[in-house]
């Protein structure tokens, strides 16, 4: 939680992906503090330095509730927030967006949403190829967020596709996608074609051809510039 730009009241909350942590944002952190009054990131339950209870059934609903609780704890419950998400965080952002659009009690106020290289659409068929990130060293590092829990996450996305994709389709919140086209999880061009078809009002930034699934780490300057261009466009 960093205080940044003087004269700005804008707040951005960063939602990381699977199977990593808020450290994914470290290369663009300083740049964000030069634009936003406050830059906030968390480790989702089961990730990074957060608790890893076992046994535990991890869910997108719980992670969204954690974000809502954090916002209240920080005294930002009435503040319009910008969400910047990646991978697993994209789905958490979609659930937060659904709650906001349906005026759910305790929902956060969303000013804008930027997604990046994540499974926003679970029914991509051959165009969505989740890597085997639940074995080997990743499995040992990530503890309870691996194995069956990643399968639970994928099943949740499929089961609740209408809820989460519908939130994107129906929202009036400004949307943007930052995309690394060499992504083996969400391959180019099918992923991008479907995104533009389903969400024609969203703006899109496509990074250089060699940028893959972690664009904020692989091309931090390109990622940051794309995001700030989006934020400054409305």
PDB file of C-alpha atoms in Angstrom, residues 58-168:
ATOM      1  CA  UNK A  58     -10.547 -22.056  -2.379  1.00  0.00           C
ATOM      2  CA  UNK A  59     -13.087 -20.089  -4.373  1.00  0.00           C
ATOM      3  CA  UNK A  60     -13.344 -16.963  -6.473  1.00  0.00           C
ATOM      4  CA  UNK A  61     -16.176 -15.768  -4.213  1.00  0.00           C
ATOM      5  CA  UNK A  62     -13.949 -15.914  -1.151  1.00  0.00           C
ATOM      6  CA  UNK A  63     -11.092 -14.104  -2.894  1.00  0.00           C
ATOM      7  CA  UNK A  64     -13.517 -11.380  -4.023  1.00  0.00           C
ATOM      8  CA  UNK A  65     -14.809 -11.082  -0.451  1.00  0.00           C
ATOM      9  CA  UNK A  66     -11.217 -10.702   0.752  1.00  0.00           C
ATOM     10  CA  UNK A  67     -10.739  -7.768  -1.648  1.00  0.00           C
ATOM     11  CA  UNK A  68     -13.986  -6.181  -0.449  1.00  0.00           C
ATOM     12  CA  UNK A  69     -12.914  -6.643   3.175  1.00  0.00           C
ATOM     13  CA  UNK A  70      -9.533  -5.086   2.475  1.00  0.00           C
ATOM     14  CA  UNK A  71     -11.167  -2.071   0.821  1.00  0.00           C
ATOM     15  CA  UNK A  72     -13.381  -1.531   3.869  1.00  0.00           C
ATOM     16  CA  UNK A  73     -10.429  -2.014   6.227  1.00  0.00           C
ATOM     17  CA  UNK A  74      -8.477   0.683   4.369  1.00  0.00           C
ATOM     18  CA  UNK A  75     -11.396   3.106   4.572  1.00  0.00           C
ATOM     19  CA  UNK A  76     -12.025   3.117   0.814  1.00  0.00           C
ATOM     20  CA  UNK A  77     -15.571   1.763   0.824  1.00  0.00           C
ATOM     21  CA  UNK A  78     -16.978   4.940  -0.773  1.00  0.00           C
ATOM     22  CA  UNK A  79     -14.073   5.526  -3.150  1.00  0.00           C
ATOM     23  CA  UNK A  80     -14.292   4.651  -6.840  1.00  0.00           C
ATOM     24  CA  UNK A  81     -11.462   2.213  -7.525  1.00  0.00           C
ATOM     25  CA  UNK A  82      -9.496   1.177 -10.589  1.00  0.00           C
ATOM     26  CA  UNK A  83      -8.851  -2.564 -10.856  1.00  0.00           C
ATOM     27  CA  UNK A  84      -5.793  -3.919 -12.678  1.00  0.00           C
ATOM     28  CA  UNK A  85      -5.850  -7.709 -12.929  1.00  0.00           C
ATOM     29  CA  UNK A  86      -3.842 -10.601 -14.352  1.00  0.00           C
ATOM     30  CA  UNK A  87      -4.637 -14.294 -14.922  1.00  0.00           C
ATOM     31  CA  UNK A  88      -6.533 -15.653 -11.860  1.00  0.00           C
ATOM     32  CA  UNK A  89      -7.067 -12.044 -10.784  1.00  0.00           C
ATOM     33  CA  UNK A  90      -9.103 -11.463 -13.950  1.00  0.00           C
ATOM     34  CA  UNK A  91     -11.788 -13.840 -12.701  1.00  0.00           C
ATOM     35  CA  UNK A  92     -11.765 -12.279  -9.223  1.00  0.00           C
ATOM     36  CA  UNK A  93     -12.232  -8.901 -10.917  1.00  0.00           C
ATOM     37  CA  UNK A  94     -15.165 -10.277 -12.922  1.00  0.00           C
ATOM     38  CA  UNK A  95     -16.877 -11.419  -9.722  1.00  0.00           C
ATOM     39  CA  UNK A  96     -16.268  -8.002  -8.146  1.00  0.00           C
ATOM     40  CA  UNK A  97     -17.721  -6.396 -11.272  1.00  0.00           C
ATOM     41  CA  UNK A  98     -20.817  -8.614 -11.107  1.00  0.00           C
ATOM     42  CA  UNK A  99     -21.405  -7.614  -7.479  1.00  0.00           C
ATOM     43  CA  UNK A 100     -20.925  -3.939  -8.300  1.00  0.00           C
ATOM     44  CA  UNK A 101     -23.321  -4.057 -11.261  1.00  0.00           C
ATOM     45  CA  UNK A 102     -25.974  -5.781  -9.141  1.00  0.00           C
ATOM     46  CA  UNK A 103     -25.546  -3.429  -6.148  1.00  0.00           C
ATOM     47  CA  UNK A 104     -24.636  -6.234  -3.798  1.00  0.00           C
ATOM     48  CA  UNK A 105     -24.208  -5.226  -0.169  1.00  0.00           C
ATOM     49  CA  UNK A 106     -20.553  -4.563   0.564  1.00  0.00           C
ATOM     50  CA  UNK A 107     -19.518  -4.444  -3.080  1.00  0.00           C
ATOM     51  CA  UNK A 108     -16.727  -2.071  -4.031  1.00  0.00           C
ATOM     52  CA  UNK A 109     -17.238   0.878  -6.367  1.00  0.00           C
ATOM     53  CA  UNK A 110     -15.419   0.271  -9.651  1.00  0.00           C
ATOM     54  CA  UNK A 111     -14.180   3.153 -11.767  1.00  0.00           C
ATOM     55  CA  UNK A 112     -12.385   1.064 -14.412  1.00  0.00           C
ATOM     56  CA  UNK A 113     -11.201  -2.480 -15.081  1.00  0.00           C
ATOM     57  CA  UNK A 114      -8.112  -3.603 -16.964  1.00  0.00           C
ATOM     58  CA  UNK A 115      -7.569  -7.316 -17.611  1.00  0.00           C
ATOM     59  CA  UNK A 116      -4.362  -8.979 -18.779  1.00  0.00           C
ATOM     60  CA  UNK A 117      -3.607 -12.469 -20.125  1.00  0.00           C
ATOM     61  CA  UNK A 118      -6.206 -14.377 -18.160  1.00  0.00           C
ATOM     62  CA  UNK A 119      -9.049 -16.806 -18.667  1.00  0.00           C
ATOM     63  CA  UNK A 120     -11.845 -14.259 -18.788  1.00  0.00           C
ATOM     64  CA  UNK A 121     -13.784 -16.651 -21.060  1.00  0.00           C
ATOM     65  CA  UNK A 122     -13.738 -20.277 -19.815  1.00  0.00           C
ATOM     66  CA  UNK A 123     -15.360 -21.800 -22.906  1.00  0.00           C
ATOM     67  CA  UNK A 124     -12.516 -21.198 -25.351  1.00  0.00           C
ATOM     68  CA  UNK A 125     -12.060 -24.857 -26.205  1.00  0.00           C
ATOM     69  CA  UNK A 126      -8.785 -25.436 -28.060  1.00  0.00           C
ATOM     70  CA  UNK A 127      -7.774 -21.785 -27.711  1.00  0.00           C
ATOM     71  CA  UNK A 128      -7.382 -22.074 -23.948  1.00  0.00           C
ATOM     72  CA  UNK A 129      -4.586 -24.368 -22.830  1.00  0.00           C
ATOM     73  CA  UNK A 130      -3.855 -24.170 -19.099  1.00  0.00           C
ATOM     74  CA  UNK A 131      -0.233 -25.181 -18.493  1.00  0.00           C
ATOM     75  CA  UNK A 132       0.638 -27.863 -16.006  1.00  0.00           C
ATOM     76  CA  UNK A 133       1.379 -25.385 -13.232  1.00  0.00           C
ATOM     77  CA  UNK A 134       0.381 -27.745 -10.419  1.00  0.00           C
ATOM     78  CA  UNK A 135       3.390 -30.033 -10.376  1.00  0.00           C
ATOM     79  CA  UNK A 136       7.110 -30.060  -9.692  1.00  0.00           C
ATOM     80  CA  UNK A 137       8.714 -27.023  -8.108  1.00  0.00           C
ATOM     81  CA  UNK A 138       5.580 -24.934  -8.618  1.00  0.00           C
ATOM     82  CA  UNK A 139       3.593 -27.435  -6.594  1.00  0.00           C
ATOM     83  CA  UNK A 140       6.109 -27.315  -3.754  1.00  0.00           C
ATOM     84  CA  UNK A 141       6.257 -23.513  -3.738  1.00  0.00           C
ATOM     85  CA  UNK A 142       2.560 -22.809  -3.938  1.00  0.00           C
ATOM     86  CA  UNK A 143       1.271 -25.206  -1.314  1.00  0.00           C
ATOM     87  CA  UNK A 144      -2.507 -25.463  -1.171  1.00  0.00           C
ATOM     88  CA  UNK A 145      -3.121 -23.342  -4.261  1.00  0.00           C
ATOM     89  CA  UNK A 146      -2.078 -26.241  -6.491  1.00  0.00           C
ATOM     90  CA  UNK A 147      -3.419 -29.656  -7.363  1.00  0.00           C
ATOM     91  CA  UNK A 148      -7.143 -30.083  -6.966  1.00  0.00           C
ATOM     92  CA  UNK A 149      -7.686 -26.396  -6.139  1.00  0.00           C
ATOM     93  CA  UNK A 150      -6.665 -25.267  -9.632  1.00  0.00           C
ATOM     94  CA  UNK A 151      -9.144 -27.778 -11.023  1.00  0.00           C
ATOM     95  CA  UNK A 152     -11.770 -26.316  -8.707  1.00  0.00           C
ATOM     96  CA  UNK A 153     -10.969 -22.872 -10.085  1.00  0.00           C
ATOM     97  CA  UNK A 154     -11.344 -24.016 -13.704  1.00  0.00           C
ATOM     98  CA  UNK A 155     -14.587 -25.804 -12.878  1.00  0.00           C
ATOM     99  CA  UNK A 156     -15.930 -22.682 -11.168  1.00  0.00           C
ATOM    100  CA  UNK A 157     -15.198 -20.642 -14.280  1.00  0.00           C
ATOM    101  CA  UNK A 158     -17.055 -23.068 -16.512  1.00  0.00           C
ATOM    102  CA  UNK A 159     -20.020 -23.428 -14.182  1.00  0.00           C
ATOM    103  CA  UNK A 160     -20.440 -19.681 -13.688  1.00  0.00           C
ATOM    104  CA  UNK A 161     -19.475 -18.516 -17.177  1.00  0.00           C
ATOM    105  CA  UNK A 162     -22.712 -16.591 -17.708  1.00  0.00           C
ATOM    106  CA  UNK A 163     -22.249 -14.699 -14.433  1.00  0.00           C
ATOM    107  CA  UNK A 164     -18.652 -13.646 -15.036  1.00  0.00           C
ATOM    108  CA  UNK A 165     -18.601 -13.094 -18.784  1.00  0.00           C
ATOM    109  CA  UNK A 166     -22.023 -11.481 -18.487  1.00  0.00           C
ATOM    110  CA  UNK A 167     -20.596  -8.943 -16.047  1.00  0.00           C
ATOM    111  CA  UNK A 168     -18.115  -7.828 -18.717  1.00  0.00           C
TER     112      UNK A 168
END
